[in-house]
Amino acid sequence: MIPKSLLRNFLFPLRRNLQIQNPTQKSLSSATKFFSSESKAIIYNLDISSGAKETVDCVVIGAGIVGIAIARELAFKGREVLVLDSAPTFGTVTSSRNSEVIHAGIYHPSNWFKARLCVKGREMLYKYCSERHVPHKQLGKLIVATQESEVPKLNELLARGIGNGVNGLRLMDATEAMNIEPELQCVKALFSPLSGIVDTHALMFSLLGEAEGNGATFSYNTTVLGGNIEGNQIELFVTGSQNLYDRNEGDWLQAELRLLPKIVINSAGLAAVPLAKRLMGVDSSFIPSAHYARGHYFSLSNMKVPPFRHLIYPLPEEGGIGVHVTLDLDGRVKFGPDVEWIGGVDDVHSFLNRFDYSVCLDRNRKFYSEIRKYYPQLKDGALEPGYAGIRPKLSGPGTPPTDFVIQGQEIHGVYGLVNLFGIESPGVTASMAIAEHVSSRVLPTM
């Protein structure tokens, strides 16, 4: 167990100011040889010789909605849980830059995690939000075909959704669909009554409060630089995030803390793959390639009455499920996300979430053309830039979509380590089900 004094001294946040040393002033620590030539960032300059070493039960890396849900689940089961996040607070990355949609579970094959955990997670989420008074609405969704050639794809989605156990799905002809949504234009639509929206920040806040209430500790501004695995022991190298912000190129980094956990959950989102590559002892063949898709959102301005009462979705596109209509809990309308494939950043910048989230105004040209396929009355100048999010994907341009990857010891052979890769949509919906899966199945030793 980590003593409270250690938590005060090292983890809220790590407060000790490092004396950054130049390689010419210090001999290479034996720890640096843990990192192979495949590592491309500053890990070559990592010194772990002076970091305090402490044991801990469970470490969750990443305080997004999935990490928080896992911490809560583990804490409920009586485990000592420490959550580390490099940001100043929880949920600052993908969890706060999405559509805030509760998905029904239609889009993915029935044997995928994305289907099974979405369906189960949606049921858990509605129940949880109702019992805890987390703001949410079950609005229903229309997936629309805007030309006859798209109708077979709607039929495929209907069959897939039914196969996934999604209740209440039905096809509507154009008249019925445009009857309930007069501003809509389509030739046919698939109605999903179980789809909805949720206040993701309120949801995370509630889950976090329950995790802390059951003994979990959250440490922000705290970055895991990498780790080493020998036998059945994982060692994590930890420092304060400010040390990464302050560093100059070529400076050495010093691990302020060396944690020896029994269980490590890598739920680092955009940084999950880069972090896994820095856990020496994990076979690299089990670590997938990371791809990143930026998605922009535009808001509908100067509309006192929203044009739609339901979520409106086109058919899925490569890399996403189309520029769709989302309503927030106050009735405001936003459109997005689109798909813009972007390059990654170096490992340490990914740990600090130094991705480009700017919204390019030129993107709205595509938005107008895409939206007018199902909302022809959209006026010029009605869209204003909103925000952007980045999805941690495991498939890139021109390649088929992939499932969530949830790896335990039975896959990679490392005792006590769980890697979560590619947790994009429907990650919010599936979050509680992912947490249950991780604690009940991936960690049988618990």
CSV table of C-alpha atoms in Angstrom, one decimal:
chain,number,residue,atom,x,y,z
A,1,MET,CA,0.0,0.0,0.0
A,2,ILE,CA,1.3,3.5,-0.8
A,3,PRO,CA,1.6,5.5,2.3
A,4,LYS,CA,-0.4,8.8,2.4
A,5,SER,CA,2.9,10.7,3.0
A,6,LEU,CA,4.2,9.3,-0.3
A,7,LEU,CA,1.0,10.4,-2.1
A,8,ARG,CA,1.4,13.9,-0.7
A,9,ASN,CA,5.1,14.1,-1.7
A,10,PHE,CA,5.0,12.5,-5.1
A,11,LEU,CA,1.5,12.2,-6.5
A,12,PHE,CA,-0.7,15.3,-6.1
A,13,PRO,CA,1.1,16.1,-8.4
A,14,LEU,CA,4.7,15.0,-8.3
A,15,ARG,CA,6.2,18.2,-6.7
A,16,ARG,CA,9.9,17.6,-6.5
A,17,ASN,CA,11.7,19.7,-9.0
A,18,LEU,CA,14.1,17.7,-11.1
A,19,GLN,CA,17.7,18.7,-11.7
A,20,ILE,CA,17.8,17.8,-15.4
A,21,GLN,CA,21.2,16.5,-16.3
A,22,ASN,CA,23.1,16.5,-19.5
A,23,PRO,CA,24.4,13.1,-20.8
A,24,THR,CA,27.9,14.5,-20.6
A,25,GLN,CA,27.5,15.0,-16.9
A,26,LYS,CA,26.1,11.6,-16.0
A,27,SER,CA,26.9,8.1,-17.0
A,28,LEU,CA,24.2,6.0,-18.7
A,29,SER,CA,22.0,4.3,-16.2
A,30,SER,CA,21.6,0.6,-16.7
A,31,ALA,CA,17.9,1.1,-16.9
A,32,THR,CA,18.1,2.9,-20.2
A,33,LYS,CA,19.1,-0.3,-22.0
A,34,PHE,CA,15.5,-1.5,-21.4
A,35,PHE,CA,14.4,0.6,-24.3
A,36,SER,CA,15.0,-0.8,-27.7
A,37,SER,CA,16.1,0.9,-30.9
A,38,GLU,CA,12.4,0.9,-32.0
A,39,SER,CA,11.8,3.7,-29.4
A,40,LYS,CA,12.0,7.0,-31.2
A,41,ALA,CA,11.5,9.6,-28.5
A,42,ILE,CA,13.2,10.8,-25.4
A,43,ILE,CA,13.2,7.5,-23.6
A,44,TYR,CA,16.9,7.1,-24.4
A,45,ASN,CA,17.5,9.9,-21.9
A,46,LEU,CA,15.5,8.4,-19.1
A,47,ASP,CA,17.4,7.8,-15.8
A,48,ILE,CA,15.6,5.7,-13.2
A,49,SER,CA,18.5,5.3,-10.8
A,50,SER,CA,17.2,7.8,-8.2
A,51,GLY,CA,13.5,7.3,-8.3
A,52,ALA,CA,11.8,6.1,-5.1
A,53,LYS,CA,10.4,2.6,-5.3
A,54,GLU,CA,7.0,1.8,-3.9
A,55,THR,CA,4.5,-1.1,-4.2
A,56,VAL,CA,0.8,-0.6,-5.1
A,57,ASP,CA,-2.1,-3.0,-5.8
A,58,CYS,CA,-3.7,-1.7,-9.1
A,59,VAL,CA,-2.6,1.1,-11.3
A,60,VAL,CA,-5.0,2.5,-14.0
A,61,ILE,CA,-3.2,4.7,-16.6
A,62,GLY,CA,-5.6,7.2,-18.0
A,63,ALA,CA,-8.5,9.0,-16.4
A,64,GLY,CA,-10.9,9.1,-19.3
A,65,ILE,CA,-14.3,7.6,-19.0
A,66,VAL,CA,-13.1,4.0,-19.5
A,67,GLY,CA,-10.3,4.4,-17.0
A,68,ILE,CA,-12.6,5.9,-14.5
A,69,ALA,CA,-15.2,3.2,-15.0
A,70,ILE,CA,-12.5,0.5,-14.5
A,71,ALA,CA,-11.1,2.2,-11.4
A,72,ARG,CA,-14.7,2.3,-10.0
A,73,GLU,CA,-15.2,-1.4,-10.7
A,74,LEU,CA,-11.9,-2.5,-9.2
A,75,ALA,CA,-12.5,-0.3,-6.1
A,76,PHE,CA,-16.0,-1.8,-5.7
A,77,LYS,CA,-14.3,-5.2,-5.6
A,78,GLY,CA,-12.0,-4.1,-2.7
A,79,ARG,CA,-8.9,-3.4,-4.6
A,80,GLU,CA,-6.5,-0.6,-3.9
A,81,VAL,CA,-6.6,1.5,-7.0
A,82,LEU,CA,-4.3,4.4,-8.1
A,83,VAL,CA,-5.3,6.2,-11.3
A,84,LEU,CA,-2.6,8.2,-13.1
A,85,ASP,CA,-3.2,10.9,-15.7
A,86,SER,CA,-0.9,13.4,-17.3
A,87,ALA,CA,-3.6,16.1,-17.6
A,88,PRO,CA,-4.6,18.5,-14.8
A,89,THR,CA,-8.0,16.8,-14.4
A,90,PHE,CA,-10.0,13.8,-15.6
A,91,GLY,CA,-11.6,13.3,-19.1
A,92,THR,CA,-9.7,15.9,-21.0
A,93,VAL,CA,-9.1,14.0,-24.2
A,94,THR,CA,-11.4,11.7,-26.3
A,95,SER,CA,-14.0,11.5,-23.4
A,96,SER,CA,-14.7,15.2,-23.7
A,97,ARG,CA,-14.4,15.6,-27.5
A,98,ASN,CA,-17.1,13.4,-28.9
A,99,SER,CA,-20.8,13.4,-29.8
A,100,GLU,CA,-22.0,12.4,-26.4
A,101,VAL,CA,-24.3,9.8,-28.0
A,102,ILE,CA,-25.6,6.6,-26.3
A,103,HIS,CA,-25.4,4.1,-29.1
A,104,ALA,CA,-27.8,1.2,-29.5
A,105,GLY,CA,-25.3,-1.3,-30.9
A,106,ILE,CA,-26.2,-1.5,-34.6
A,107,TYR,CA,-23.0,-1.0,-36.6
A,108,HIS,CA,-20.6,-3.8,-35.7
A,109,PRO,CA,-20.5,-7.6,-36.2
A,110,SER,CA,-22.1,-9.5,-33.3
A,111,ASN,CA,-18.9,-11.2,-32.3
A,112,TRP,CA,-17.0,-7.9,-31.8
A,113,PHE,CA,-16.4,-6.2,-28.5
A,114,LYS,CA,-17.8,-3.1,-30.1
A,115,ALA,CA,-21.2,-4.8,-30.6
A,116,ARG,CA,-21.4,-6.9,-27.4
A,117,LEU,CA,-20.1,-4.3,-25.0
A,118,CYS,CA,-22.0,-1.5,-26.6
A,119,VAL,CA,-25.4,-3.4,-26.2
A,120,LYS,CA,-24.6,-4.3,-22.6
A,121,GLY,CA,-23.0,-1.0,-21.8
A,122,ARG,CA,-26.0,0.9,-23.2
A,123,GLU,CA,-28.3,-1.0,-20.8
A,124,MET,CA,-26.0,-0.4,-17.9
A,125,LEU,CA,-25.6,3.2,-18.8
A,126,TYR,CA,-29.3,4.0,-19.0
A,127,LYS,CA,-29.9,2.3,-15.7
A,128,TYR,CA,-27.0,4.1,-14.0
A,129,CYS,CA,-28.0,7.5,-15.3
A,130,SER,CA,-31.6,7.0,-14.2
A,131,GLU,CA,-30.6,5.9,-10.7
A,132,ARG,CA,-28.0,8.6,-10.2
A,133,HIS,CA,-29.8,11.4,-12.0
A,134,VAL,CA,-27.1,11.9,-14.5
A,135,PRO,CA,-28.5,14.1,-17.3
A,136,HIS,CA,-29.4,12.0,-20.4
A,137,LYS,CA,-32.3,11.6,-22.9
A,138,GLN,CA,-33.4,8.6,-24.9
A,139,LEU,CA,-34.2,10.5,-28.1
A,140,GLY,CA,-34.1,7.8,-30.7
A,141,LYS,CA,-32.2,7.9,-34.0
A,142,LEU,CA,-32.9,7.8,-37.7
A,143,ILE,CA,-30.3,6.4,-40.0
A,144,VAL,CA,-31.2,7.6,-43.4
A,145,ALA,CA,-30.8,6.6,-47.0
A,146,THR,CA,-30.9,9.6,-49.3
A,147,GLN,CA,-30.9,7.7,-52.5
A,148,GLU,CA,-32.3,4.3,-53.6
A,149,SER,CA,-28.8,2.8,-54.0
A,150,GLU,CA,-28.3,3.2,-50.3
A,151,VAL,CA,-31.4,1.2,-49.2
A,152,PRO,CA,-29.6,-2.2,-49.3
A,153,LYS,CA,-27.1,-0.9,-46.7
A,154,LEU,CA,-30.0,0.1,-44.4
A,155,ASN,CA,-31.3,-3.4,-44.7
A,156,GLU,CA,-27.9,-4.7,-43.7
A,157,LEU,CA,-27.8,-2.5,-40.7
A,158,LEU,CA,-31.3,-3.6,-39.7
A,159,ALA,CA,-30.2,-7.3,-39.9
A,160,ARG,CA,-27.0,-6.6,-38.0
A,161,GLY,CA,-28.7,-4.7,-35.3
A,162,ILE,CA,-31.3,-7.4,-34.8
A,163,GLY,CA,-28.5,-10.0,-34.7
A,164,ASN,CA,-26.8,-7.9,-32.0
A,165,GLY,CA,-29.9,-8.0,-29.8
A,166,VAL,CA,-31.0,-4.4,-30.4
A,167,ASN,CA,-34.7,-4.2,-29.8
A,168,GLY,CA,-37.3,-1.9,-31.5
A,169,LEU,CA,-35.5,-1.4,-34.8
A,170,ARG,CA,-37.7,-0.9,-37.8
A,171,LEU,CA,-37.6,0.5,-41.3
A,172,MET,CA,-39.6,3.6,-42.2
A,173,ASP,CA,-40.6,4.7,-45.7
A,174,ALA,CA,-39.9,8.3,-46.7
A,175,THR,CA,-43.3,9.6,-45.8
A,176,GLU,CA,-43.3,8.2,-42.2
A,177,ALA,CA,-39.7,9.4,-41.6
A,178,MET,CA,-40.4,12.9,-42.9
A,179,ASN,CA,-43.6,13.0,-41.0
A,180,ILE,CA,-41.8,12.8,-37.7
A,181,GLU,CA,-38.9,15.0,-39.0
A,182,PRO,CA,-40.4,17.5,-41.5
A,183,GLU,CA,-37.0,19.1,-42.3
A,184,LEU,CA,-35.6,15.7,-43.3
A,185,GLN,CA,-35.2,14.4,-46.8
A,186,CYS,CA,-34.7,10.7,-47.4
A,187,VAL,CA,-36.0,7.8,-49.4
A,188,LYS,CA,-36.0,5.4,-46.4
A,189,ALA,CA,-34.8,5.4,-42.8
A,190,LEU,CA,-33.9,2.9,-40.1
A,191,PHE,CA,-35.4,4.0,-36.7
A,192,SER,CA,-33.5,3.1,-33.5
A,193,PRO,CA,-35.6,4.0,-30.5
A,194,LEU,CA,-32.8,3.1,-28.0
A,195,SER,CA,-30.3,5.7,-29.1
A,196,GLY,CA,-29.8,8.7,-26.9
A,197,ILE,CA,-27.5,11.4,-25.5
A,198,VAL,CA,-25.7,11.8,-22.2
A,199,ASP,CA,-23.8,14.5,-20.4
A,200,THR,CA,-20.4,12.8,-20.5
A,201,HIS,CA,-18.8,15.2,-17.9
A,202,ALA,CA,-21.6,14.6,-15.4
A,203,LEU,CA,-21.3,10.8,-16.0
A,204,MET,CA,-17.5,10.8,-15.5
A,205,PHE,CA,-17.9,13.0,-12.4
A,206,SER,CA,-20.4,10.5,-10.9
A,207,LEU,CA,-18.3,7.5,-11.7
A,208,LEU,CA,-15.2,9.2,-10.3
A,209,GLY,CA,-17.0,10.1,-7.1
A,210,GLU,CA,-18.0,6.5,-6.6
A,211,ALA,CA,-14.5,5.3,-7.3
A,212,GLU,CA,-13.0,7.7,-4.8
A,213,GLY,CA,-15.8,6.9,-2.3
A,214,ASN,CA,-14.6,3.3,-2.4
A,215,GLY,CA,-11.0,4.2,-1.9
A,216,ALA,CA,-9.6,4.8,-5.4
A,217,THR,CA,-7.0,7.6,-5.6
A,218,PHE,CA,-6.6,9.9,-8.7
A,219,SER,CA,-3.3,11.6,-9.3
A,220,TYR,CA,-3.3,14.2,-12.1
A,221,ASN,CA,-0.3,15.9,-13.7
A,222,THR,CA,1.4,12.6,-13.4
A,223,THR,CA,2.9,10.8,-16.4
A,224,VAL,CA,4.0,7.2,-16.9
A,225,LEU,CA,7.1,7.3,-19.1
A,226,GLY,CA,7.4,3.6,-19.6
A,227,GLY,CA,8.1,0.4,-17.6
A,228,ASN,CA,10.0,-2.8,-17.4
A,229,ILE,CA,8.7,-6.4,-16.8
A,230,GLU,CA,10.8,-9.1,-15.2
A,231,GLY,CA,9.2,-12.3,-14.3
A,232,ASN,CA,5.8,-11.6,-12.8
A,233,GLN,CA,6.7,-8.0,-11.7
A,234,ILE,CA,5.8,-4.9,-13.6
A,235,GLU,CA,7.7,-1.7,-12.8
A,236,LEU,CA,6.4,1.7,-14.0
A,237,PHE,CA,8.6,4.8,-14.3
A,238,VAL,CA,6.6,7.9,-13.3
A,239,THR,CA,7.3,11.6,-13.3
A,240,GLY,CA,5.4,14.9,-13.0
A,241,SER,CA,4.0,16.1,-16.3
A,242,GLN,CA,5.5,19.6,-15.8
A,243,ASN,CA,9.0,18.0,-16.2
A,244,LEU,CA,8.0,17.0,-19.7
A,245,TYR,CA,6.6,20.5,-20.5
A,246,ASP,CA,9.8,22.1,-19.2
A,247,ARG,CA,12.3,19.8,-20.9
A,248,ASN,CA,14.7,20.9,-23.6
A,249,GLU,CA,15.6,18.6,-26.5
A,250,GLY,CA,18.4,16.4,-25.4
A,251,ASP,CA,17.8,16.8,-21.6
A,252,TRP,CA,17.7,13.8,-19.5
A,253,LEU,CA,14.6,12.8,-17.7
A,254,GLN,CA,14.5,11.3,-14.2
A,255,ALA,CA,11.8,9.0,-13.0
A,256,GLU,CA,10.7,10.5,-9.7
A,257,LEU,CA,8.8,7.4,-8.7
A,258,ARG,CA,9.1,3.7,-9.6
A,259,LEU,CA,5.9,1.9,-8.9
A,260,LEU,CA,5.6,-1.9,-8.4
A,261,PRO,CA,2.0,-2.7,-9.0
A,262,LYS,CA,0.3,-6.1,-9.1
A,263,ILE,CA,-2.1,-5.0,-11.8
A,264,VAL,CA,-1.7,-2.4,-14.6
A,265,ILE,CA,-4.5,-1.3,-16.8
A,266,ASN,CA,-3.2,0.7,-19.8
A,267,SER,CA,-6.3,2.8,-20.6
A,268,ALA,CA,-4.3,5.7,-22.0
A,269,GLY,CA,-6.5,6.3,-25.1
A,270,LEU,CA,-4.5,8.1,-27.8
A,271,ALA,CA,-1.3,7.2,-25.9
A,272,ALA,CA,-2.1,3.6,-25.2
A,273,VAL,CA,-0.1,2.2,-28.1
A,274,PRO,CA,3.0,4.4,-27.6
A,275,LEU,CA,2.9,3.6,-23.9
A,276,ALA,CA,2.7,-0.2,-24.5
A,277,LYS,CA,5.8,0.1,-26.7
A,278,ARG,CA,7.7,1.5,-23.7
A,279,LEU,CA,6.7,-1.5,-21.5
A,280,MET,CA,9.8,-3.6,-22.0
A,281,GLY,CA,9.0,-7.3,-21.7
A,282,VAL,CA,5.8,-7.0,-23.8
A,283,ASP,CA,6.2,-8.8,-27.1
A,284,SER,CA,5.9,-6.1,-29.8
A,285,SER,CA,4.0,-8.5,-32.1
A,286,PHE,CA,1.0,-8.0,-29.8
A,287,ILE,CA,1.1,-4.2,-30.1
A,288,PRO,CA,-1.0,-2.9,-33.0
A,289,SER,CA,-0.1,0.1,-35.2
A,290,ALA,CA,-1.8,3.3,-34.1
A,291,HIS,CA,-3.8,5.6,-36.5
A,292,TYR,CA,-5.4,8.9,-35.7
A,293,ALA,CA,-8.5,10.4,-37.2
A,294,ARG,CA,-9.5,14.0,-36.4
A,295,GLY,CA,-13.2,14.7,-36.4
A,296,HIS,CA,-14.6,18.3,-36.6
A,297,TYR,CA,-17.9,19.5,-35.2
A,298,PHE,CA,-19.9,22.5,-36.4
A,299,SER,CA,-22.8,24.1,-34.6
A,300,LEU,CA,-26.0,25.4,-36.0
A,301,SER,CA,-26.2,29.1,-35.2
A,302,ASN,CA,-29.2,31.4,-34.9
A,303,MET,CA,-31.8,28.7,-34.6
A,304,LYS,CA,-34.3,29.3,-31.8
A,305,VAL,CA,-36.1,26.1,-32.6
A,306,PRO,CA,-34.0,23.0,-33.4
A,307,PRO,CA,-34.9,21.6,-36.9
A,308,PHE,CA,-34.8,18.0,-35.6
A,309,ARG,CA,-36.0,16.2,-32.5
A,310,HIS,CA,-34.1,13.0,-33.1
A,311,LEU,CA,-30.5,12.1,-33.9
A,312,ILE,CA,-30.1,12.0,-37.7
A,313,TYR,CA,-27.3,9.8,-39.1
A,314,PRO,CA,-26.3,9.2,-42.7
A,315,LEU,CA,-24.9,5.8,-43.7
A,316,PRO,CA,-21.4,5.0,-42.3
A,317,GLU,CA,-18.4,6.2,-44.2
A,318,GLU,CA,-14.7,5.1,-44.2
A,319,GLY,CA,-13.3,5.7,-40.7
A,320,GLY,CA,-16.6,6.8,-39.1
A,321,ILE,CA,-20.3,6.8,-39.1
A,322,GLY,CA,-20.9,9.9,-41.1
A,323,VAL,CA,-21.5,13.6,-40.4
A,324,HIS,CA,-24.6,13.3,-38.3
A,325,VAL,CA,-27.0,15.5,-36.3
A,326,THR,CA,-26.6,15.5,-32.6
A,327,LEU,CA,-28.7,17.5,-30.1
A,328,ASP,CA,-27.3,18.4,-26.7
A,329,LEU,CA,-29.3,18.3,-23.6
A,330,ASP,CA,-30.3,22.0,-24.0
A,331,GLY,CA,-31.6,21.3,-27.6
A,332,ARG,CA,-28.6,22.9,-29.4
A,333,VAL,CA,-27.7,21.2,-32.7
A,334,LYS,CA,-24.3,20.2,-33.8
A,335,PHE,CA,-23.0,18.3,-36.9
A,336,GLY,CA,-20.1,16.0,-37.1
A,337,PRO,CA,-17.7,14.4,-36.9
A,338,ASP,CA,-16.0,14.2,-40.3
A,339,VAL,CA,-12.9,12.1,-40.8
A,340,GLU,CA,-9.5,13.7,-41.4
A,341,TRP,CA,-6.6,11.3,-41.2
A,342,ILE,CA,-3.7,12.8,-39.4
A,343,GLY,CA,-0.2,11.8,-38.4
A,344,GLY,CA,0.8,11.0,-34.9
A,345,VAL,CA,3.1,12.9,-32.6
A,346,ASP,CA,6.2,11.5,-30.8
A,347,ASP,CA,5.6,9.4,-27.8
A,348,VAL,CA,6.0,12.0,-25.1
A,349,HIS,CA,3.9,14.5,-26.9
A,350,SER,CA,1.2,11.9,-27.1
A,351,PHE,CA,1.4,11.3,-23.3
A,352,LEU,CA,0.8,15.1,-22.9
A,353,ASN,CA,-2.0,15.1,-25.5
A,354,ARG,CA,-0.2,17.6,-27.7
A,355,PHE,CA,-2.3,16.9,-30.8
A,356,ASP,CA,-3.8,19.6,-33.0
A,357,TYR,CA,-7.4,20.2,-32.1
A,358,SER,CA,-7.9,23.3,-34.2
A,359,VAL,CA,-11.1,23.5,-36.4
A,360,CYS,CA,-10.3,24.6,-39.9
A,361,LEU,CA,-13.0,26.8,-41.3
A,362,ASP,CA,-12.5,25.3,-44.8
A,363,ARG,CA,-13.9,22.0,-43.5
A,364,ASN,CA,-17.4,23.5,-43.5
A,365,ARG,CA,-17.5,23.2,-47.3
A,366,LYS,CA,-17.7,19.5,-47.0
A,367,PHE,CA,-20.1,19.8,-44.1
A,368,TYR,CA,-22.6,21.8,-46.1
A,369,SER,CA,-22.6,19.4,-49.0
A,370,GLU,CA,-22.9,16.3,-46.7
A,371,ILE,CA,-25.6,17.7,-44.5
A,372,ARG,CA,-27.7,19.0,-47.4
A,373,LYS,CA,-28.1,15.5,-48.6
A,374,TYR,CA,-30.6,14.9,-45.7
A,375,TYR,CA,-31.2,18.5,-44.6
A,376,PRO,CA,-31.6,20.5,-47.9
A,377,GLN,CA,-32.9,23.6,-46.1
A,378,LEU,CA,-29.6,24.3,-44.4
A,379,LYS,CA,-28.8,27.9,-45.1
A,380,ASP,CA,-25.5,29.4,-46.1
A,381,GLY,CA,-23.7,30.8,-43.2
A,382,ALA,CA,-25.7,28.7,-40.7
A,383,LEU,CA,-22.7,26.7,-39.5
A,384,GLU,CA,-20.1,28.0,-37.0
A,385,PRO,CA,-17.0,26.1,-35.9
A,386,GLY,CA,-17.4,24.0,-32.7
A,387,TYR,CA,-14.6,21.7,-31.6
A,388,ALA,CA,-12.5,18.8,-32.8
A,389,GLY,CA,-11.8,15.4,-31.3
A,390,ILE,CA,-9.2,12.7,-32.3
A,391,ARG,CA,-10.1,9.0,-32.4
A,392,PRO,CA,-7.5,6.4,-31.4
A,393,LYS,CA,-7.9,4.0,-34.4
A,394,LEU,CA,-6.3,0.7,-35.2
A,395,SER,CA,-7.1,0.8,-38.9
A,396,GLY,CA,-6.0,3.5,-41.3
A,397,PRO,CA,-7.2,4.9,-44.6
A,398,GLY,CA,-8.4,2.3,-47.1
A,399,THR,CA,-8.4,-0.5,-44.6
A,400,PRO,CA,-11.4,-2.3,-43.0
A,401,PRO,CA,-12.5,-1.1,-39.5
A,402,THR,CA,-11.3,-3.0,-36.5
A,403,ASP,CA,-12.7,-4.0,-33.1
A,404,PHE,CA,-11.6,-2.9,-29.7
A,405,VAL,CA,-8.5,-4.7,-28.6
A,406,ILE,CA,-8.5,-5.8,-24.9
A,407,GLN,CA,-5.4,-7.8,-24.1
A,408,GLY,CA,-4.8,-9.7,-20.9
A,409,GLN,CA,-2.3,-12.2,-19.8
A,410,GLU,CA,-3.9,-14.9,-21.9
A,411,ILE,CA,-2.9,-13.0,-25.1
A,412,HIS,CA,0.4,-11.3,-24.4
A,413,GLY,CA,1.6,-13.5,-21.6
A,414,VAL,CA,2.4,-10.7,-19.1
A,415,TYR,CA,0.9,-11.3,-15.6
A,416,GLY,CA,-1.2,-8.5,-14.4
A,417,LEU,CA,-1.2,-6.3,-17.5
A,418,VAL,CA,-4.2,-5.3,-19.5
A,419,ASN,CA,-3.8,-3.2,-22.6
A,420,LEU,CA,-6.8,-1.4,-24.1
A,421,PHE,CA,-6.2,-0.3,-27.7
A,422,GLY,CA,-8.5,1.5,-30.2
A,423,ILE,CA,-11.1,2.4,-27.6
A,424,GLU,CA,-13.0,4.9,-29.9
A,425,SER,CA,-16.8,5.0,-30.5
A,426,PRO,CA,-18.8,3.4,-29.0
A,427,GLY,CA,-16.4,3.7,-26.0
A,428,VAL,CA,-18.6,6.1,-24.0
A,429,THR,CA,-21.6,3.8,-24.3
A,430,ALA,CA,-19.6,0.7,-23.6
A,431,SER,CA,-17.5,2.1,-20.8
A,432,MET,CA,-19.2,0.4,-17.9
A,433,ALA,CA,-19.4,-2.9,-19.7
A,434,ILE,CA,-15.7,-2.6,-20.6
A,435,ALA,CA,-14.9,-2.1,-16.9
A,436,GLU,CA,-16.9,-5.2,-16.0
A,437,HIS,CA,-15.2,-7.2,-18.7
A,438,VAL,CA,-11.8,-6.2,-17.6
A,439,SER,CA,-12.4,-6.9,-13.9
A,440,SER,CA,-14.3,-10.1,-14.3
A,441,ARG,CA,-12.7,-11.9,-17.3
A,442,VAL,CA,-9.3,-10.3,-18.2
A,443,LEU,CA,-8.1,-10.4,-14.6
A,444,PRO,CA,-9.1,-13.9,-13.4
A,445,THR,CA,-6.5,-13.7,-10.6
A,446,MET,CA,-8.7,-11.1,-8.9
